[in-house]
Structures are given as structure tokens and as C-alpha cells.
Amino acid sequence: MDFIKIDNRAALGSVSAAQIEALRPAAEAAVEKLEHGTGAGNDFLGWLHLPSSIDEAQLSALEASARTLREECDYVVAIGIGGSYLGAKAVMEALADNFAAFKPSKGAKVIFAGNNIGEDYLHDLMDLIKGHRFGIIVISKSGTTTEPAIAFRLLKEMLEQQEGKEWAAHHIVAITDAARGALRRLATEEGYDTYVIPDNVGGRFSVLTPVGLLPIAVAGGDIRTLVAGAVEMENSDGELMLTYAQTRNALYNSGKKIEIMVNYDPRLHFLAEWWKQLYGESEGKDHKGIFPAAVDNTTDLHSMGQWVQDGERTIFETVLSVGCQRHEVVIPTDDADLDGLNYIAGRRVDEVNKMAELGTRLAHVDGGVPNLLIHIPALNERFLGQLIYFFEKACGISGYILDVNPFNQPGVEAYKKNMFALLNKPGYEAESAALAARL
Ligand code: PA5
């Protein structure tokens, strides 16, 4: 059976096999805590057996909602931020034609909003969809997150004015808490279709809930195969996750404080963004944790390459290596050969990319940058499903090895408190006064 693979041999040297193996008891204890719910944050373990618990009825309902939006809209705006957006975006980008945004599509085009507070972004988005039939998938567990709330208020008003309240209500789907929160209340009042974000699944672990599955299905992704891939990893012996969690913690303990997720395929940019949130929010606490960074190669070899090769030796890399491309492009011969490329004429572009990948890995290892390799046979739903579950479970294990609660995110509240105080939100009077005095 084809499976993603991990190879940590190029990490050896910076850490020994014995140092990695020494973390096996802690890693196994972490798995025990996850499986028995005895660790910190144990009320947020719903993702652990989520793939195998998704049933036919859930998948059929999601596919039916997706079909309606795809067939009846030109655009579907998926509104959400953080865990309520990155997973869907990552999978959609990885599956899509690189230039899908510029090509006619069979169904609705999915675009994202509510993941920033850019005024021109919202203006330009509304300008793009004005006069077109559009639907909205609004995703927020709390229902009060500022960024998606602003986007939803604007787009809901626009849709109702453009198509009428009834049409709008039939083309807005809310994905939120089962019972609580502002979005649940609004959805009930307005009669929107809804899907539930389970109480015990945190935002960054929610890609395999309707949060990720509905936008992916609207974009044409095969969510059954995605889930099936995740089930394969859930049912595996777990060795891949243990290897990743142990190796990265051994490297961290040896002074490698930054992990750079490296890809050689532009479609993986957002997979790394999703991974950054998953690991950053899960491990960066109690003044501890590997800093998750990412580069897109070979692009970034021409910008960050110098730093990675020769900068401070506090980094290690995890390379996402994709086995095969979907299409063949062969480099042509040129009689003049002014660019000197005839030595690779007749060879596939991917062969050159693979040699760039291998050459870079060798150079970085020689330069003191340990490397882990994650081999993904191909970018399709099945292997993406495997990869998602792999990273989620390894994250839980790694967080427990680090001895933090991997399932909370207390640090993200600090900026919100200041922003609300600066905007004079009711209830923040004392903080407003304190900031006014300070500024
Ligand atoms: O991982 C998390 O919990 C966060 O990133 C949230 O997903 C993000 O803040 C969005 O929250 P909400 O879904 O409540 O709007």
C-alpha cells in the first residue's frame, strides 16, 4: 500500500540515533495520554479518531450542500481565519491547477475572506463578485472573531441587497458551534443551513470537520478519498508520527530552535501555512517551542538560501518531497544554446527540480542544517489525507514531549484585548484608559 514516508537519516550528525531513541519512552507516554485522554487539554481530543468516525450520512450531506453552491453560484466566499480557513486553503491549493483562478471553472470559484482586515482586499473582493451570484460559507466556532465577523457583515448585506433575503438565506451556510455563540443564533434566526464544529475539536485540528470538508468539496475536491487517506494514517502503527515527533524534539534539545518546512512545489505553500499554525499555536507556550517557519523552493533559494546555508546554526529543515507531478514538460533543444541549457534538453522539468532538491539537501547538511524528509508519493486527496492526520497526531505527541498543553492558545488573546481597548469596545473601558495613558 502506498504511504507517505519519513526519512530522518540526514538529521543524524546533529543528533545521534541514541538521542532520538532516548525520547521513545516520552513519545510512547504521549501516545498513551492522547489515547486515554489523561494529558493536558484532554477536552480537545475529538480530532484523534475523527477520520474513522465520519460516516456516510455526513459525507453525503456535505456533498449535497457543496453541489448546490457549486451549481447555483459563480463564486462561493469561504469566510474564516486561522483554523477556520487554513486547512481548506491548504488542501484546495495542493489539489488545484496552479492557474485555476485565471481559468473558467465548471462550478463556483471558491475565494476566501475574513482572514485579514485589509480594507482594499474587501473592496476588491466585493468589486469582483458584484453582479454575480455568490454564496457564503461562514466559519467561526465562536462567531465573534473580528476578522470574519466584519467580512460576513459586509457580504451578507451585499448578498441580501443583490439577490433578496430569501435567496441569500438559501445560499449562506454557517459552520459553527452546536448550540452556543453569535453565529449559531443568527443562523437559527435566518434559517441558514448549518454544520457543527465539534466542541472537542480545536480550530487548528478542524480541517477534517465541515470546516475544511465543505469548502474543499465546493472547490471540487474528493472529500471521501481525503477522509479515507486520513483513516489509513489513523489506523497505521503510528511509527511515522513517533519518528517525526522524537527527531524534531531531539533537534530542539540540541539547540535547533527553528524548523523550516521546505517545499519544491508551489502548490504546497499553504500546506506549510497550515502546518505553521498547527505547530506554532500548539507548542509555542510557557516560553518554549520550536519556531515553525517555511520556504518555497527553489524560489526562496534565491532569497533565503544564503541565510539557510550560512546563517546562525539554530535551524533544521523538514522537506516535503513530492514523488510525481501530474503532467510532463520536457525541456527543448535550442540550436544556439545561448543559455547553456542543452545539457538538460530532453529531460523533464521535474528531474531538474528533484536534483535541485537533492543538491540543496546535501549542501544544507554539509552546512550544518539537519534535514528530515517527508516523501509524498503524489499530490492527491489520499496522500493529503494521510499527511494531515500525520501532522496532527505528531503535533499532539510532540507537544506532550515538550511538556506543554498542545490544545490551548492563551497567547492569541493578548492582541485582541489591546485592539478592543483601542477601538473602545464596551467592556474594555479600564484597558482603554490604561492604553491611552501609555500612548
Ligand atoms: O486554532 C484556533 O483555535 C484559532 O486559530 C481559531 O481557529 C481562529 O482564531 C478562529 O476562531 P473562530 O473559529 O472562533 O472564529
PDB file of N, CA, C and O in Angstrom, residues 328-356:
ATOM      1  N   GLU A 328       3.756  16.051 -17.725  1.00  0.00           N
ATOM      2  CA  GLU A 328       5.158  16.044 -18.159  1.00  0.00           C
ATOM      3  C   GLU A 328       5.451  17.285 -18.985  1.00  0.00           C
ATOM      4  O   GLU A 328       4.693  17.605 -19.915  1.00  0.00           O
ATOM      5  N   VAL A 329       6.529  17.969 -18.669  1.00  0.00           N
ATOM      6  CA  VAL A 329       7.011  19.067 -19.517  1.00  0.00           C
ATOM      7  C   VAL A 329       8.506  18.804 -19.748  1.00  0.00           C
ATOM      8  O   VAL A 329       9.283  18.688 -18.792  1.00  0.00           O
ATOM      9  N   VAL A 330       8.872  18.691 -21.023  1.00  0.00           N
ATOM     10  CA  VAL A 330      10.247  18.336 -21.373  1.00  0.00           C
ATOM     11  C   VAL A 330      10.976  19.581 -21.885  1.00  0.00           C
ATOM     12  O   VAL A 330      10.404  20.379 -22.652  1.00  0.00           O
ATOM     13  N   ILE A 331      12.205  19.754 -21.483  1.00  0.00           N
ATOM     14  CA  ILE A 331      12.989  20.929 -21.886  1.00  0.00           C
ATOM     15  C   ILE A 331      13.449  20.753 -23.338  1.00  0.00           C
ATOM     16  O   ILE A 331      14.064  19.736 -23.676  1.00  0.00           O
ATOM     17  N   PRO A 332      13.156  21.732 -24.192  1.00  0.00           N
ATOM     18  CA  PRO A 332      13.505  21.565 -25.609  1.00  0.00           C
ATOM     19  C   PRO A 332      14.984  21.877 -25.895  1.00  0.00           C
ATOM     20  O   PRO A 332      15.651  22.559 -25.122  1.00  0.00           O
ATOM     21  N   THR A 333      15.458  21.355 -27.021  1.00  0.00           N
ATOM     22  CA  THR A 333      16.805  21.686 -27.503  1.00  0.00           C
ATOM     23  C   THR A 333      16.747  23.042 -28.214  1.00  0.00           C
ATOM     24  O   THR A 333      15.741  23.376 -28.828  1.00  0.00           O
ATOM     25  N   ASP A 334      17.810  23.810 -28.104  1.00  0.00           N
ATOM     26  CA  ASP A 334      17.875  25.096 -28.805  1.00  0.00           C
ATOM     27  C   ASP A 334      19.217  25.144 -29.538  1.00  0.00           C
ATOM     28  O   ASP A 334      20.274  24.966 -28.915  1.00  0.00           O
ATOM     29  N   ASP A 335      19.153  25.325 -30.833  1.00  0.00           N
ATOM     30  CA  ASP A 335      20.390  25.241 -31.625  1.00  0.00           C
ATOM     31  C   ASP A 335      21.456  26.220 -31.152  1.00  0.00           C
ATOM     32  O   ASP A 335      22.630  25.884 -31.066  1.00  0.00           O
ATOM     33  N   ALA A 336      21.043  27.436 -30.810  1.00  0.00           N
ATOM     34  CA  ALA A 336      22.039  28.443 -30.394  1.00  0.00           C
ATOM     35  C   ALA A 336      22.581  28.134 -28.990  1.00  0.00           C
ATOM     36  O   ALA A 336      23.743  28.396 -28.689  1.00  0.00           O
ATOM     37  N   ASP A 337      21.787  27.586 -28.157  1.00  0.00           N
ATOM     38  CA  ASP A 337      22.172  27.205 -26.781  1.00  0.00           C
ATOM     39  C   ASP A 337      22.844  28.346 -26.007  1.00  0.00           C
ATOM     40  O   ASP A 337      23.800  28.125 -25.259  1.00  0.00           O
ATOM     41  N   LEU A 338      22.358  29.574 -26.245  1.00  0.00           N
ATOM     42  CA  LEU A 338      22.988  30.718 -25.560  1.00  0.00           C
ATOM     43  C   LEU A 338      22.834  30.628 -24.045  1.00  0.00           C
ATOM     44  O   LEU A 338      23.685  31.108 -23.298  1.00  0.00           O
ATOM     45  N   ASP A 339      21.744  30.026 -23.592  1.00  0.00           N
ATOM     46  CA  ASP A 339      21.555  29.898 -22.137  1.00  0.00           C
ATOM     47  C   ASP A 339      22.273  28.672 -21.554  1.00  0.00           C
ATOM     48  O   ASP A 339      22.215  28.418 -20.345  1.00  0.00           O
ATOM     49  N   GLY A 340      22.917  27.899 -22.432  1.00  0.00           N
ATOM     50  CA  GLY A 340      23.701  26.758 -21.956  1.00  0.00           C
ATOM     51  C   GLY A 340      22.871  25.625 -21.379  1.00  0.00           C
ATOM     52  O   GLY A 340      23.389  24.811 -20.594  1.00  0.00           O
ATOM     53  N   LEU A 341      21.620  25.539 -21.784  1.00  0.00           N
ATOM     54  CA  LEU A 341      20.742  24.527 -21.185  1.00  0.00           C
ATOM     55  C   LEU A 341      20.676  23.227 -21.983  1.00  0.00           C
ATOM     56  O   LEU A 341      19.990  22.297 -21.559  1.00  0.00           O
ATOM     57  N   ASN A 342      21.386  23.160 -23.106  1.00  0.00           N
ATOM     58  CA  ASN A 342      21.225  21.948 -23.925  1.00  0.00           C
ATOM     59  C   ASN A 342      21.659  20.675 -23.196  1.00  0.00           C
ATOM     60  O   ASN A 342      21.239  19.585 -23.542  1.00  0.00           O
ATOM     61  N   TYR A 343      22.479  20.823 -22.165  1.00  0.00           N
ATOM     62  CA  TYR A 343      22.910  19.617 -21.427  1.00  0.00           C
ATOM     63  C   TYR A 343      21.751  18.942 -20.696  1.00  0.00           C
ATOM     64  O   TYR A 343      21.842  17.764 -20.328  1.00  0.00           O
ATOM     65  N   ILE A 344      20.636  19.705 -20.500  1.00  0.00           N
ATOM     66  CA  ILE A 344      19.460  19.062 -19.892  1.00  0.00           C
ATOM     67  C   ILE A 344      18.291  18.989 -20.883  1.00  0.00           C
ATOM     68  O   ILE A 344      17.167  18.666 -20.496  1.00  0.00           O
ATOM     69  N   ALA A 345      18.551  19.288 -22.147  1.00  0.00           N
ATOM     70  CA  ALA A 345      17.478  19.191 -23.152  1.00  0.00           C
ATOM     71  C   ALA A 345      17.008  17.741 -23.234  1.00  0.00           C
ATOM     72  O   ALA A 345      17.800  16.802 -23.094  1.00  0.00           O
ATOM     73  N   GLY A 346      15.707  17.598 -23.409  1.00  0.00           N
ATOM     74  CA  GLY A 346      15.136  16.243 -23.488  1.00  0.00           C
ATOM     75  C   GLY A 346      14.758  15.677 -22.130  1.00  0.00           C
ATOM     76  O   GLY A 346      14.171  14.602 -22.044  1.00  0.00           O
ATOM     77  N   ARG A 347      15.147  16.372 -21.052  1.00  0.00           N
ATOM     78  CA  ARG A 347      14.813  15.871 -19.708  1.00  0.00           C
ATOM     79  C   ARG A 347      13.615  16.638 -19.153  1.00  0.00           C
ATOM     80  O   ARG A 347      13.359  17.781 -19.530  1.00  0.00           O
ATOM     81  N   ARG A 348      12.920  16.003 -18.243  1.00  0.00           N
ATOM     82  CA  ARG A 348      11.725  16.632 -17.668  1.00  0.00           C
ATOM     83  C   ARG A 348      12.109  17.735 -16.684  1.00  0.00           C
ATOM     84  O   ARG A 348      13.122  17.644 -15.968  1.00  0.00           O
ATOM     85  N   VAL A 349      11.258  18.755 -16.613  1.00  0.00           N
ATOM     86  CA  VAL A 349      11.474  19.853 -15.659  1.00  0.00           C
ATOM     87  C   VAL A 349      11.542  19.295 -14.237  1.00  0.00           C
ATOM     88  O   VAL A 349      12.358  19.725 -13.408  1.00  0.00           O
ATOM     89  N   ASP A 350      10.724  18.282 -13.955  1.00  0.00           N
ATOM     90  CA  ASP A 350      10.707  17.724 -12.598  1.00  0.00           C
ATOM     91  C   ASP A 350      12.021  17.053 -12.233  1.00  0.00           C
ATOM     92  O   ASP A 350      12.407  17.019 -11.066  1.00  0.00           O
ATOM     93  N   GLU A 351      12.719  16.520 -13.248  1.00  0.00           N
ATOM     94  CA  GLU A 351      14.018  15.896 -12.974  1.00  0.00           C
ATOM     95  C   GLU A 351      15.001  16.976 -12.485  1.00  0.00           C
ATOM     96  O   GLU A 351      15.786  16.757 -11.555  1.00  0.00           O
ATOM     97  N   VAL A 352      14.926  18.146 -13.107  1.00  0.00           N
ATOM     98  CA  VAL A 352      15.794  19.259 -12.688  1.00  0.00           C
ATOM     99  C   VAL A 352      15.423  19.677 -11.262  1.00  0.00           C
ATOM    100  O   VAL A 352      16.283  19.880 -10.394  1.00  0.00           O
ATOM    101  N   ASN A 353      14.115  19.768 -11.007  1.00  0.00           N
ATOM    102  CA  ASN A 353      13.644  20.165  -9.673  1.00  0.00           C
ATOM    103  C   ASN A 353      14.130  19.174  -8.607  1.00  0.00           C
ATOM    104  O   ASN A 353      14.567  19.557  -7.523  1.00  0.00           O
ATOM    105  N   LYS A 354      14.061  17.889  -8.946  1.00  0.00           N
ATOM    106  CA  LYS A 354      14.486  16.850  -7.976  1.00  0.00           C
ATOM    107  C   LYS A 354      15.983  16.972  -7.674  1.00  0.00           C
ATOM    108  O   LYS A 354      16.425  16.746  -6.546  1.00  0.00           O
ATOM    109  N   MET A 355      16.762  17.314  -8.716  1.00  0.00           N
ATOM    110  CA  MET A 355      18.203  17.468  -8.478  1.00  0.00           C
ATOM    111  C   MET A 355      18.491  18.746  -7.679  1.00  0.00           C
ATOM    112  O   MET A 355      19.416  18.788  -6.868  1.00  0.00           O
ATOM    113  N   ALA A 356      17.656  19.771  -7.900  1.00  0.00           N
ATOM    114  CA  ALA A 356      17.794  20.980  -7.078  1.00  0.00           C
ATOM    115  C   ALA A 356      17.494  20.625  -5.618  1.00  0.00           C
ATOM    116  O   ALA A 356      18.200  21.054  -4.693  1.00  0.00           O
TER     117      ALA A 356
END
